[in-house]
mmCIF file of C-alpha atoms and ligand atoms in Angstrom:
data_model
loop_
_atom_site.group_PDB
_atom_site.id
_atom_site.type_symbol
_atom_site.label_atom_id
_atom_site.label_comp_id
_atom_site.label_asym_id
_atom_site.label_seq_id
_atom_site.Cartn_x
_atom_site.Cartn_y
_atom_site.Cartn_z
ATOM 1 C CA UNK G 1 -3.922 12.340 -39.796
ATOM 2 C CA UNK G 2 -0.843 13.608 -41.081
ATOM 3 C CA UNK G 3 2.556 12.366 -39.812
ATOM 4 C CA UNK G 4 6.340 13.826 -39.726
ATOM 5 C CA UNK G 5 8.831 11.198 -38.848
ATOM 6 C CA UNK G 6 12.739 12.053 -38.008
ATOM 7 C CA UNK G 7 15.180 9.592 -37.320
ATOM 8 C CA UNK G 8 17.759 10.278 -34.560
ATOM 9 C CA UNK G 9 20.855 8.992 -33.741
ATOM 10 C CA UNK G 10 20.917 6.148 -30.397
ATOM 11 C CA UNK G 11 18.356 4.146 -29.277
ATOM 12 C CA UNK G 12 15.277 6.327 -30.423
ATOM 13 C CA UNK G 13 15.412 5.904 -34.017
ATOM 14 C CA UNK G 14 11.847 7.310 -34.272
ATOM 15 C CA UNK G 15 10.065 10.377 -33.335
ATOM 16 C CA UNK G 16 7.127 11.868 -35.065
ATOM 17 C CA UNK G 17 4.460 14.505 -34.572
ATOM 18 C CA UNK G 18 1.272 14.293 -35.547
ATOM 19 C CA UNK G 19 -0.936 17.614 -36.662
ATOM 20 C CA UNK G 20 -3.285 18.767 -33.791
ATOM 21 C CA UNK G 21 -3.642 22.017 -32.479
ATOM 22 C CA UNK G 22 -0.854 24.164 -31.485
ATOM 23 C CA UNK G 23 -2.142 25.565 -28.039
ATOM 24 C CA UNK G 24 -2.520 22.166 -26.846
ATOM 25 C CA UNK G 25 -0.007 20.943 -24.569
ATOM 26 C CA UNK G 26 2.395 18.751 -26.254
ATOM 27 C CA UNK G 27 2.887 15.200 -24.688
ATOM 28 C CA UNK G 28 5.646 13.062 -25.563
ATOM 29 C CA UNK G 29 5.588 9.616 -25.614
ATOM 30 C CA UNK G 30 7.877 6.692 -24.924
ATOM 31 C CA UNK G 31 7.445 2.991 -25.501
ATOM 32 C CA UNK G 32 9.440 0.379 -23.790
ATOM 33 C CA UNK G 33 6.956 -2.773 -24.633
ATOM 34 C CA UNK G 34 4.427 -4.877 -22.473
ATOM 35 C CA UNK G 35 1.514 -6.362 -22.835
ATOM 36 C CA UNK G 36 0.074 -3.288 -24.305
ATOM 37 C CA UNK G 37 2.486 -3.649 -27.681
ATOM 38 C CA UNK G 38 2.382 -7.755 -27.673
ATOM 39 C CA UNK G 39 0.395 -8.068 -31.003
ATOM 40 C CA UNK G 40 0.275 -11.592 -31.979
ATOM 41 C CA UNK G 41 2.307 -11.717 -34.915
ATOM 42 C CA UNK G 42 4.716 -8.356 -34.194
ATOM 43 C CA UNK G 43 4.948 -6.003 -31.710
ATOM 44 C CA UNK G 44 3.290 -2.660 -31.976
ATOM 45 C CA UNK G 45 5.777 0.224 -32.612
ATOM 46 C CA UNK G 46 6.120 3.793 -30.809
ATOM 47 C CA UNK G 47 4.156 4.875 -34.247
ATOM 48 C CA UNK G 48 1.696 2.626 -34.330
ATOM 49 C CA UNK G 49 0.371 2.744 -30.887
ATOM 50 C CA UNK G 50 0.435 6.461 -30.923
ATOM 51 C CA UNK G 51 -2.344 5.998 -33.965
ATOM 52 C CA UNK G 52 -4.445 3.702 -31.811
ATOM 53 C CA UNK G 53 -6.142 6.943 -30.107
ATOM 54 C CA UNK G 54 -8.969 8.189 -31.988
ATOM 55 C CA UNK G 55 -9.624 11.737 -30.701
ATOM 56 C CA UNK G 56 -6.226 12.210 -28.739
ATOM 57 C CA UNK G 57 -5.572 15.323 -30.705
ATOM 58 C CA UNK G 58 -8.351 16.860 -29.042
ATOM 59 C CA UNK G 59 -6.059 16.737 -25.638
ATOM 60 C CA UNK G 60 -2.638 17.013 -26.749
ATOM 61 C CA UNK G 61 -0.070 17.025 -29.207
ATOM 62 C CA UNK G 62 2.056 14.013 -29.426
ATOM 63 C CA UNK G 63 5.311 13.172 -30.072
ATOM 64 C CA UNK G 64 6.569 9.938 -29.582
ATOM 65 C CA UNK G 65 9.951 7.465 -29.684
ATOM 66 C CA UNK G 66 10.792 4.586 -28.999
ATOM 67 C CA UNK G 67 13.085 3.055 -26.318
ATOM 68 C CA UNK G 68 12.806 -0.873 -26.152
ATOM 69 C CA UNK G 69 9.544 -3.081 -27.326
ATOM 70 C CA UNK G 70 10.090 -5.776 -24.854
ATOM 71 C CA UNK G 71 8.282 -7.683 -21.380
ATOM 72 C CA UNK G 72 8.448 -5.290 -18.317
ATOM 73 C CA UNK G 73 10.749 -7.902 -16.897
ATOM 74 C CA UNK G 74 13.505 -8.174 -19.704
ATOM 75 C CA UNK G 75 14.156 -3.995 -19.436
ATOM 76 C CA UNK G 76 18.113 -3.869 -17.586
ATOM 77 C CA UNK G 77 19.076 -2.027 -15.146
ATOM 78 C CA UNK G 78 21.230 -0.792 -17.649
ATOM 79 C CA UNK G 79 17.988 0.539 -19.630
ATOM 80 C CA UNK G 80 16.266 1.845 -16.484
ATOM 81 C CA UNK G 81 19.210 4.598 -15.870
ATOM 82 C CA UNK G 82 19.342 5.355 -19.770
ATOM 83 C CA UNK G 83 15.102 5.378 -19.735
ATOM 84 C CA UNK G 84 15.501 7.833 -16.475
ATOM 85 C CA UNK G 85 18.561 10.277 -18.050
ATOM 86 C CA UNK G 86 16.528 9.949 -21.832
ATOM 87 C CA UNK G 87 13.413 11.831 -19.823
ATOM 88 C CA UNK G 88 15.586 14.360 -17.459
ATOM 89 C CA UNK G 89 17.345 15.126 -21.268
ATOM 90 C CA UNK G 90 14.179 15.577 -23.017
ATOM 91 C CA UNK G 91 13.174 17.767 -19.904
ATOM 92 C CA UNK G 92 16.239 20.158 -19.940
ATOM 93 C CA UNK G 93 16.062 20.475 -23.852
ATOM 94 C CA UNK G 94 12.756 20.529 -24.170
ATOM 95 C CA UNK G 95 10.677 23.400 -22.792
ATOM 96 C CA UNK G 96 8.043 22.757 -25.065
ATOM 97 C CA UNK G 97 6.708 19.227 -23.897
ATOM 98 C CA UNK G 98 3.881 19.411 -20.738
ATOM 99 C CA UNK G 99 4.187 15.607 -19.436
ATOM 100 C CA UNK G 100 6.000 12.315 -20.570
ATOM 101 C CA UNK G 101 4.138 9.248 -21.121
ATOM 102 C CA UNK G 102 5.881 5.789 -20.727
ATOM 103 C CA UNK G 103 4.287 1.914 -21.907
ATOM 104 C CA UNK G 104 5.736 -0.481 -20.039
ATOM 105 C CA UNK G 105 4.829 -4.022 -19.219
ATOM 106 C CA UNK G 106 2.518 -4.448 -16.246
ATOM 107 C CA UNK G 107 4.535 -7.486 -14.346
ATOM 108 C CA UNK G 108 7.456 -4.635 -12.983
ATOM 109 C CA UNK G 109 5.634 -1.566 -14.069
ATOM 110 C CA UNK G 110 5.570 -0.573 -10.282
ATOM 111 C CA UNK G 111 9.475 -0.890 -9.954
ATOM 112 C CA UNK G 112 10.031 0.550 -13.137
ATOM 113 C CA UNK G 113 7.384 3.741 -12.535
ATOM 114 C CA UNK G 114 9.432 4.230 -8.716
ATOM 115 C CA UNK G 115 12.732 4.115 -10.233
ATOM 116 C CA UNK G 116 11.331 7.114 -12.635
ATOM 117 C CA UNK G 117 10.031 8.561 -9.401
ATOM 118 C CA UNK G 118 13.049 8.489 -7.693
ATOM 119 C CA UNK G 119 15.179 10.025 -10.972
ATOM 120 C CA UNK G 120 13.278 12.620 -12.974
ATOM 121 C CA UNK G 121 13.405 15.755 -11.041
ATOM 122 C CA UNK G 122 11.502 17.976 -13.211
ATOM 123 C CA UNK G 123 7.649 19.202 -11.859
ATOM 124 C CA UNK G 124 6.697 18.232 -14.724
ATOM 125 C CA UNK G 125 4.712 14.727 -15.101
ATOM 126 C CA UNK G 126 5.629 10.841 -16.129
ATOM 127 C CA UNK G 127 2.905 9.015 -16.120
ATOM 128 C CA UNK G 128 3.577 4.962 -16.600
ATOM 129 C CA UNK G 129 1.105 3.328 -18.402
ATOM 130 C CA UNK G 130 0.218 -0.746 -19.397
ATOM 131 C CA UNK G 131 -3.043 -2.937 -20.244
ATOM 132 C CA UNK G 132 -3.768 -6.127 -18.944
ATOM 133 C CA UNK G 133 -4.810 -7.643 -22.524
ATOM 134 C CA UNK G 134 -2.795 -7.619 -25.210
ATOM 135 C CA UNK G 135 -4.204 -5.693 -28.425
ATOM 136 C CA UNK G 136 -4.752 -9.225 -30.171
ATOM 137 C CA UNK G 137 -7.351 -9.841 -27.145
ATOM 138 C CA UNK G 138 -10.960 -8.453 -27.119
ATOM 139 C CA UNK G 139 -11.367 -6.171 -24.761
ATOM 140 C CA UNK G 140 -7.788 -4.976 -25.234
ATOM 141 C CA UNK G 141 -8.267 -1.653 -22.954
ATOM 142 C CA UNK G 142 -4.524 -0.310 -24.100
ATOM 143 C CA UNK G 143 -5.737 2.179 -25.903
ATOM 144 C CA UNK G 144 -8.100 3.615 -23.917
ATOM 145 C CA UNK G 145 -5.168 3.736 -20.846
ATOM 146 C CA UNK G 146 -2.812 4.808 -23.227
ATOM 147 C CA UNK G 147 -5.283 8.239 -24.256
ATOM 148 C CA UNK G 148 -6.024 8.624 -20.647
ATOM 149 C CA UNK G 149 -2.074 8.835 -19.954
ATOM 150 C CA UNK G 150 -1.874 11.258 -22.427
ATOM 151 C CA UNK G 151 -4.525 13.468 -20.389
ATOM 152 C CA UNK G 152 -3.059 13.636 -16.797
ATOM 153 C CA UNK G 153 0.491 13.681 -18.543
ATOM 154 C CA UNK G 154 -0.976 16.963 -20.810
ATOM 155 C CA UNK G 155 -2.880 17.870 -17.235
ATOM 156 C CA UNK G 156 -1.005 21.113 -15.117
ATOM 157 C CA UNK G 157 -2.625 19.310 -11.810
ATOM 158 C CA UNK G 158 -0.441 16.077 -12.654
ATOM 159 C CA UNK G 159 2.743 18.137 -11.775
ATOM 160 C CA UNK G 160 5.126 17.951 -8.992
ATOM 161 C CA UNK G 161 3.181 14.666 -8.367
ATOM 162 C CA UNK G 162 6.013 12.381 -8.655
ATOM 163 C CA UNK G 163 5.525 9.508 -11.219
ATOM 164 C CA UNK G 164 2.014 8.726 -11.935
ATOM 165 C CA UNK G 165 0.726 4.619 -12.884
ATOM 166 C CA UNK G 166 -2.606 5.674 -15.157
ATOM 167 C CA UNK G 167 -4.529 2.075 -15.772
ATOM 168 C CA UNK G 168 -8.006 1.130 -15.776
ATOM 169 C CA UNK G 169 -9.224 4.907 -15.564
ATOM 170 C CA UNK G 170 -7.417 5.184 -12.394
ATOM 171 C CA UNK G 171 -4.098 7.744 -11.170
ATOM 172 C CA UNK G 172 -2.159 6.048 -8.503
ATOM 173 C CA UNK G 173 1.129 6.935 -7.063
ATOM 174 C CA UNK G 174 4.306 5.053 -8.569
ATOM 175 C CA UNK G 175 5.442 5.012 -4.601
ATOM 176 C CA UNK G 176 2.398 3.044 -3.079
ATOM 177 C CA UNK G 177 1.128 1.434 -6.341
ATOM 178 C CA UNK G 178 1.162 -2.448 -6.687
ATOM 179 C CA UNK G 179 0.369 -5.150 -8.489
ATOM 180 C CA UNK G 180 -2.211 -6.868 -6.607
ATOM 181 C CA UNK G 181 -3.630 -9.470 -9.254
ATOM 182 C CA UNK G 182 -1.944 -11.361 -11.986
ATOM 183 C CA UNK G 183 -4.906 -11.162 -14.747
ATOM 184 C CA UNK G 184 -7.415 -8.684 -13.543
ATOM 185 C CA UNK G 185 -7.916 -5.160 -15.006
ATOM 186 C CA UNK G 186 -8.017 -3.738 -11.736
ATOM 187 C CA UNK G 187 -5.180 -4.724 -10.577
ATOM 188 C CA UNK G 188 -3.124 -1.696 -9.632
ATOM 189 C CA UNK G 189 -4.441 -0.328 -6.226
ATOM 190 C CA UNK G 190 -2.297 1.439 -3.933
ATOM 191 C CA UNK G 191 -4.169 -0.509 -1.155
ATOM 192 C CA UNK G 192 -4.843 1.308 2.304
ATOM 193 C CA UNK G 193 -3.480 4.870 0.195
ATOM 194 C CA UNK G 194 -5.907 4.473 -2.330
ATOM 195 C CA UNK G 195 -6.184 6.127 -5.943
ATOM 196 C CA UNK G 196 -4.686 9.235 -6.473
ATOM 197 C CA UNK G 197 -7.158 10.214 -8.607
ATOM 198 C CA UNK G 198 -9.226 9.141 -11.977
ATOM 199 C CA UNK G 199 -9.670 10.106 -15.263
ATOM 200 C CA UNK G 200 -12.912 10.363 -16.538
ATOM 201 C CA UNK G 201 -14.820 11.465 -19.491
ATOM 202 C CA UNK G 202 -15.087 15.231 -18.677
ATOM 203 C CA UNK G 203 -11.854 15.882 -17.029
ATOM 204 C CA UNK G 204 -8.788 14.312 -14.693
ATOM 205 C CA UNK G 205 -9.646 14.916 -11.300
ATOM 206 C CA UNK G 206 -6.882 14.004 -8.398
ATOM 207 C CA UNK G 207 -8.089 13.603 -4.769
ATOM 208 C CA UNK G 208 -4.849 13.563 -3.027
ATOM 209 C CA UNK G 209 -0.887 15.117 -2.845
ATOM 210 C CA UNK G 210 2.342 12.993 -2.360
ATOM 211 C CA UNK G 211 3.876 14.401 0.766
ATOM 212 C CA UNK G 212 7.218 12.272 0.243
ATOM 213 C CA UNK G 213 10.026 14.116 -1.454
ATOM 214 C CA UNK G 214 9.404 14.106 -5.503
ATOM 215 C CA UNK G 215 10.577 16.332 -8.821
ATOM 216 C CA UNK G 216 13.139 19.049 -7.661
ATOM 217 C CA UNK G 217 13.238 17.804 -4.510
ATOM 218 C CA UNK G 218 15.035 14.773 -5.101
ATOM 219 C CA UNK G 219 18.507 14.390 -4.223
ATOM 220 C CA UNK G 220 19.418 11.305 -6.234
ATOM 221 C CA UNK G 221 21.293 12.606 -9.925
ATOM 222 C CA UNK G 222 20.979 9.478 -12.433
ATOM 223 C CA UNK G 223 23.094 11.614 -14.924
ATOM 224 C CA UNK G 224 26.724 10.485 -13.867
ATOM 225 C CA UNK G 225 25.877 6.807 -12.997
ATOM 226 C CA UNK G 226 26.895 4.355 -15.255
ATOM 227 C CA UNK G 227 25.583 1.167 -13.402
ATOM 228 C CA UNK G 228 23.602 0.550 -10.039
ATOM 229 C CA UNK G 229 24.755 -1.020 -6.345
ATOM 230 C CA UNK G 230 23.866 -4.832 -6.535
ATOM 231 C CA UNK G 231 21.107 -4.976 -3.791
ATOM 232 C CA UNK G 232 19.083 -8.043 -3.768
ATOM 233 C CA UNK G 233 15.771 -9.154 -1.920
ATOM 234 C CA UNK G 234 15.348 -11.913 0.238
ATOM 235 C CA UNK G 235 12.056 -13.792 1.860
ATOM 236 C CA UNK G 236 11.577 -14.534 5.567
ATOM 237 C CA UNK G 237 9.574 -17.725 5.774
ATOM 238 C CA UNK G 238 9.368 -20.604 8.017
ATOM 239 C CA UNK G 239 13.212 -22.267 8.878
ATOM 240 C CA UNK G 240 14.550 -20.159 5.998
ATOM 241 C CA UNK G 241 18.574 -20.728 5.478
ATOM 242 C CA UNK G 242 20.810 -17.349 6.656
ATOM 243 C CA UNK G 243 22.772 -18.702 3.589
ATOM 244 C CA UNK G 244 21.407 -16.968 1.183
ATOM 245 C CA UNK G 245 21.951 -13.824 2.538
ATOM 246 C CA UNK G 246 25.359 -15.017 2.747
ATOM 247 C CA UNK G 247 25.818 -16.105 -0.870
ATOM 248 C CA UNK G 248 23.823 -12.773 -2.063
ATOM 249 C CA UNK G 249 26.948 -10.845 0.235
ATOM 250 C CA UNK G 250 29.766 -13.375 -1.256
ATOM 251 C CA UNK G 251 28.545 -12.361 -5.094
ATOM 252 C CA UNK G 252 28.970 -8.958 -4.267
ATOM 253 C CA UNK G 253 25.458 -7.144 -2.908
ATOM 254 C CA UNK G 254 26.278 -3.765 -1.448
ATOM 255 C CA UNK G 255 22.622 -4.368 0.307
ATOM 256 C CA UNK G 256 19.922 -6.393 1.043
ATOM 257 C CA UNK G 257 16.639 -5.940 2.014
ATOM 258 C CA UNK G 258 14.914 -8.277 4.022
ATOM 259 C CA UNK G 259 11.127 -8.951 3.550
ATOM 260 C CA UNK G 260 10.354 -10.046 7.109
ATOM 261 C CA UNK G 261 7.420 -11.501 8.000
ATOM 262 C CA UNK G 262 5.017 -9.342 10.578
ATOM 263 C CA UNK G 263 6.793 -5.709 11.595
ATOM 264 C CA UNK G 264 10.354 -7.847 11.659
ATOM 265 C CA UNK G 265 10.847 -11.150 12.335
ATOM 266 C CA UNK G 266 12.980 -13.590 10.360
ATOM 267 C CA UNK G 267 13.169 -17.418 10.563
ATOM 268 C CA UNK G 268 15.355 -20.166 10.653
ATOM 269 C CA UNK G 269 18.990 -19.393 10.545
ATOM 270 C CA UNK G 270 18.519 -15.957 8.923
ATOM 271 C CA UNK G 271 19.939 -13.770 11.617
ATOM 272 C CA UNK G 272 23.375 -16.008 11.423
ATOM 273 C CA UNK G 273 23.282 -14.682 7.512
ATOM 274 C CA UNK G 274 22.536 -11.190 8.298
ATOM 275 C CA UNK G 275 25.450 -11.008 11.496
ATOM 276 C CA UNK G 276 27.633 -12.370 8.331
ATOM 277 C CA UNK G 277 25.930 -9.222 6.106
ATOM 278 C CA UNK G 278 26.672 -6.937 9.208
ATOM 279 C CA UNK G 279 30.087 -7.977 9.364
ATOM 280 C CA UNK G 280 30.917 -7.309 5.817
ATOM 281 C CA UNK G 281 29.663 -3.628 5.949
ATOM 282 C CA UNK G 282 26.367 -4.957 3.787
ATOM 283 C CA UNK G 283 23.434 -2.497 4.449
ATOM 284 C CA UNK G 284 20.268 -4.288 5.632
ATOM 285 C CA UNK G 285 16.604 -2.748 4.974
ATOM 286 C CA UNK G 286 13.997 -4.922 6.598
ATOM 287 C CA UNK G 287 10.759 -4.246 4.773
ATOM 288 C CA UNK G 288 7.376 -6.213 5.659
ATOM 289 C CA UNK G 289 6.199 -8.900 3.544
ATOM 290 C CA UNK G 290 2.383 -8.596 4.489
ATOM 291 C CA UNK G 291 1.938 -6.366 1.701
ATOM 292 C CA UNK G 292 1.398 -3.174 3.451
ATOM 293 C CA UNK G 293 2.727 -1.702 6.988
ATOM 294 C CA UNK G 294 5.351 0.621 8.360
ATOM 295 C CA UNK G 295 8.830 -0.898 9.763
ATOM 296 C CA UNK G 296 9.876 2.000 12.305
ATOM 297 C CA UNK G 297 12.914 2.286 13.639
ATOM 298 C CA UNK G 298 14.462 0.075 16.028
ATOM 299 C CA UNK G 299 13.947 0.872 19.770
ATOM 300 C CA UNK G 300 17.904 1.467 20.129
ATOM 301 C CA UNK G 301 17.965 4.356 18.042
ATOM 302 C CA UNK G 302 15.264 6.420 20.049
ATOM 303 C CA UNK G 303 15.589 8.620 22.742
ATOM 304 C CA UNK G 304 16.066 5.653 25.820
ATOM 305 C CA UNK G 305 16.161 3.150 23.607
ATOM 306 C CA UNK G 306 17.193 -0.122 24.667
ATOM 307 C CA UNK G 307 21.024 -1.365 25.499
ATOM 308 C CA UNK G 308 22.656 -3.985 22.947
ATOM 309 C CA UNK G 309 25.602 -6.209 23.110
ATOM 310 C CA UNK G 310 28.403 -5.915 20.594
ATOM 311 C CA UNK G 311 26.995 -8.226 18.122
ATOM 312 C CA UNK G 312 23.653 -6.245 18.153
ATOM 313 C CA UNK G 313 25.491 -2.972 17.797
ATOM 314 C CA UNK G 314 26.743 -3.961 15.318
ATOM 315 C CA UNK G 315 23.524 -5.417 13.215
ATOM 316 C CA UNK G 316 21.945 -2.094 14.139
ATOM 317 C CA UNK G 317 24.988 -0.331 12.314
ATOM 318 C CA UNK G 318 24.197 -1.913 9.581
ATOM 319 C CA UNK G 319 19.807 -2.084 9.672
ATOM 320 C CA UNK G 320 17.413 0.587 8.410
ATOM 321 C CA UNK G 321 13.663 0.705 8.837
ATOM 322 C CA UNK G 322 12.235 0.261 5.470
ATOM 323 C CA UNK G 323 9.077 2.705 6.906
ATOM 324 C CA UNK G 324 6.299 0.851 4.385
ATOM 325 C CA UNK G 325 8.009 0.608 1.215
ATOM 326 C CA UNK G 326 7.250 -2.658 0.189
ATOM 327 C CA UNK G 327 10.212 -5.215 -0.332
ATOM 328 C CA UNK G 328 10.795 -4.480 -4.567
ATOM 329 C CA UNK G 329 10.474 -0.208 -4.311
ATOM 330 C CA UNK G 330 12.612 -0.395 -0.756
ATOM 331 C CA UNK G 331 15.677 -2.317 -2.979
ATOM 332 C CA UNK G 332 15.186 0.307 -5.103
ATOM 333 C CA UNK G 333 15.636 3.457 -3.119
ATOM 334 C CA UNK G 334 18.373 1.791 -1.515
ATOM 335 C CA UNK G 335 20.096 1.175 -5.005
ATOM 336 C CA UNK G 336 19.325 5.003 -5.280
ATOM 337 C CA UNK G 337 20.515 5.766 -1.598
ATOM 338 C CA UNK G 338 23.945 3.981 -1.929
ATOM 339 C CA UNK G 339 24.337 5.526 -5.283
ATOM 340 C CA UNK G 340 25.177 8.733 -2.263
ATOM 341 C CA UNK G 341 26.025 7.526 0.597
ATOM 342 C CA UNK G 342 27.009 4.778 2.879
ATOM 343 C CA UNK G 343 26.282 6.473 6.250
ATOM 344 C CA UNK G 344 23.911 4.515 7.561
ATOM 345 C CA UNK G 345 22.201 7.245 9.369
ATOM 346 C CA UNK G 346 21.816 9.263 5.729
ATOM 347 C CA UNK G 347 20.558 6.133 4.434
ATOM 348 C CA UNK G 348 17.549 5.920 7.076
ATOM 349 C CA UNK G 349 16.975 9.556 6.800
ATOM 350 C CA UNK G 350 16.380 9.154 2.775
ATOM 351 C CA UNK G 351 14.077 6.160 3.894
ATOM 352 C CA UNK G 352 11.938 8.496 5.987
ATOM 353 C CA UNK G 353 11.737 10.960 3.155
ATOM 354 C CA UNK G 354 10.856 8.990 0.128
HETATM 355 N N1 LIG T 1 3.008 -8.968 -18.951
HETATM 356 C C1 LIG T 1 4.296 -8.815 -19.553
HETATM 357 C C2 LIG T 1 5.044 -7.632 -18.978
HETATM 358 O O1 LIG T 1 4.859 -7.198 -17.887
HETATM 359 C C3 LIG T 1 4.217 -8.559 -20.984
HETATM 360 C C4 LIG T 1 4.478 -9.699 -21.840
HETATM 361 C C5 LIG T 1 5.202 -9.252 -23.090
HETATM 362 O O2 LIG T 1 5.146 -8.076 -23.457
HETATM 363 O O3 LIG T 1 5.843 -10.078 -23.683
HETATM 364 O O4 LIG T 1 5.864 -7.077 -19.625
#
């Protein structure tokens, strides 16, 4: 198969094209690392993963860079706005390209694939992709998710879909997709949501729409931002210490979400820690911990709602109903919300729409 390399300038030194058939939509591809590139011996590059698809030419063009070749966990914050602002460039420059396909590592792929949610407004797709085994494993099944990315990112149904997690033939939703097993191929379900859709051997075929906000409706604009709000995540379990809520204020969090156990509570001395949050003007978003669930609204802010003291007031000013993102994606749309606003109001608002 021929191949036509460029270097460019920055951090993609490589892109290349390989031959295929013009009419086909053109897919561009961008590693970051994972699992699916951890060769024993050397990473796989951008280049050489792109080869690993007998028969993708039959779907798509490719073109492909690439961005960082290391564990999901290692990318910065720092990388996540310049992976987010590489794709909305190659986007607005690029009419030519139907979808982007990312690799990433499978440990944060969900928080990295809802960040890209959150920040590439085109309709058009990005579709996060991983394996399980590493391509010095048999069985290593990157290849095969890496193809089928290429399909629903080269698919017209995949747009305006938000960004897509494509493993083990299956489409889920970056916004409800987890991890839900450390080894297992199956482990990215979007639990009581369920799969978006699946890719199989004749076609892509999706089953359901994201009614959240996504693509050009987004309000969040990733291209001025040189750095994200510190917010940090913090575990309700039995006698926890309010302290480190405190701590996580005194170094400098402009939020915090709380994980709290059952539809809110919290343990220990935690509500001394978040009164010391409240005070400081620290925006709390109380997510569940079980997993899965819907925080609503307190009672206070409905129609009748209840009366509060001063003190409560005043932790209500200050509290928003993480609705059921789960603890890791609800610190990151508050990162994103605080990025536009600190009325707290706004702030629940964008947590009912996203
Ligand atoms: N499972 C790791 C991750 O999520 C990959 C390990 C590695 O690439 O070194 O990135």
């Amino acid at each position: 198969m021929a191949v036509l390399c460029l270097s460019v300038a920055g951090p993609t030194p490589i892109l290349a094209q390989q031959a295929a058939t013009p009419t086909l939509p053109r897919v561009h591809f961008v590693a970051t690392g994972g699992t699916i590139s951890n060769r024993d011996g050397g990473r796989l590059t951008a280049e050489e993963l792109a080869k690993s698809m007998p028969g993708v030419e039959r779907y798509a063009r490719l073109t492909f860079e690439q961005f960082a070749n290391v564990a999901s966990s290692e990318l910065t914050l720092q990388q996540w706005l310049g992976l987010a602002k590489r794709i909305n460039e190659l986007y607005a420059t690029d009419k030519d390209i139907a979808g982007v396909v990312v690799t990433s590592g499978t440990d944060t792929l969900e928080e990295t694939a809802f960040f890209l949610h959150l920040t590439v407004k085109d309709p058009r797709p990005v579709v996060v992709v991983g394996s399980m085994r590493n391509p010095s494993t048999l069985g290593y099944e990157g290849a095969a998710n890496l193809l089928e990315g290429v399909r629903v990112a080269a698919d017209p149904a995949a747009r305006n879909k938000g960004a897509l997690v494509v493993l083990n033939d299956e489409i889920n939703s970056a916004r409800n997709v987890t991890k839900t097993d450390a080894l297992r191929l199956q482990t990215f379900r979007s639990r009581e949501y369920g799969q978006m859709g699946v890719v199989d051997r004749d076609r892509v075929v999706f089953f359901s729409q994201i009614t959240q906000r996504t693509n050009e409706r987004l309000e969040f604009d990733v291209a001025k931002l040189t750095a994200l709000p510190r917010v940090d995540v913090i575990m309700v379990y039995q006698g926890a210490p309010g302290d480190l809520i405190k701590a996580a204020v005194d170094n400098g969090a402009k939020g915090i979400v709380i994980a709290v156990a059952g539809a809110g509570a919290t343990s220990g001395t935690q509500n001394e820690g978040l009164a010391y949050a409240a005070e400081k003007g620290v925006f709390v978003v109380n997510s569940t911990r079980a997993g899965s669930g819907r925080i609503a609204p307190a009672s206070g802010d409905l129609p009748g709602g209840a009366q509060v003291n001063e003190a409560q007031r005043r932790r209500r000013q200050f509290s928003i109903a993480g609705e059921d993102h789960t603890p890791v994606k609800a610190r990151i749309l508050l990162m994103m919300a605080l990025t536009k606003t600190t009325d707290r109001n706004e702030i629940q608002r964008i947590f009912s729409e996203y």
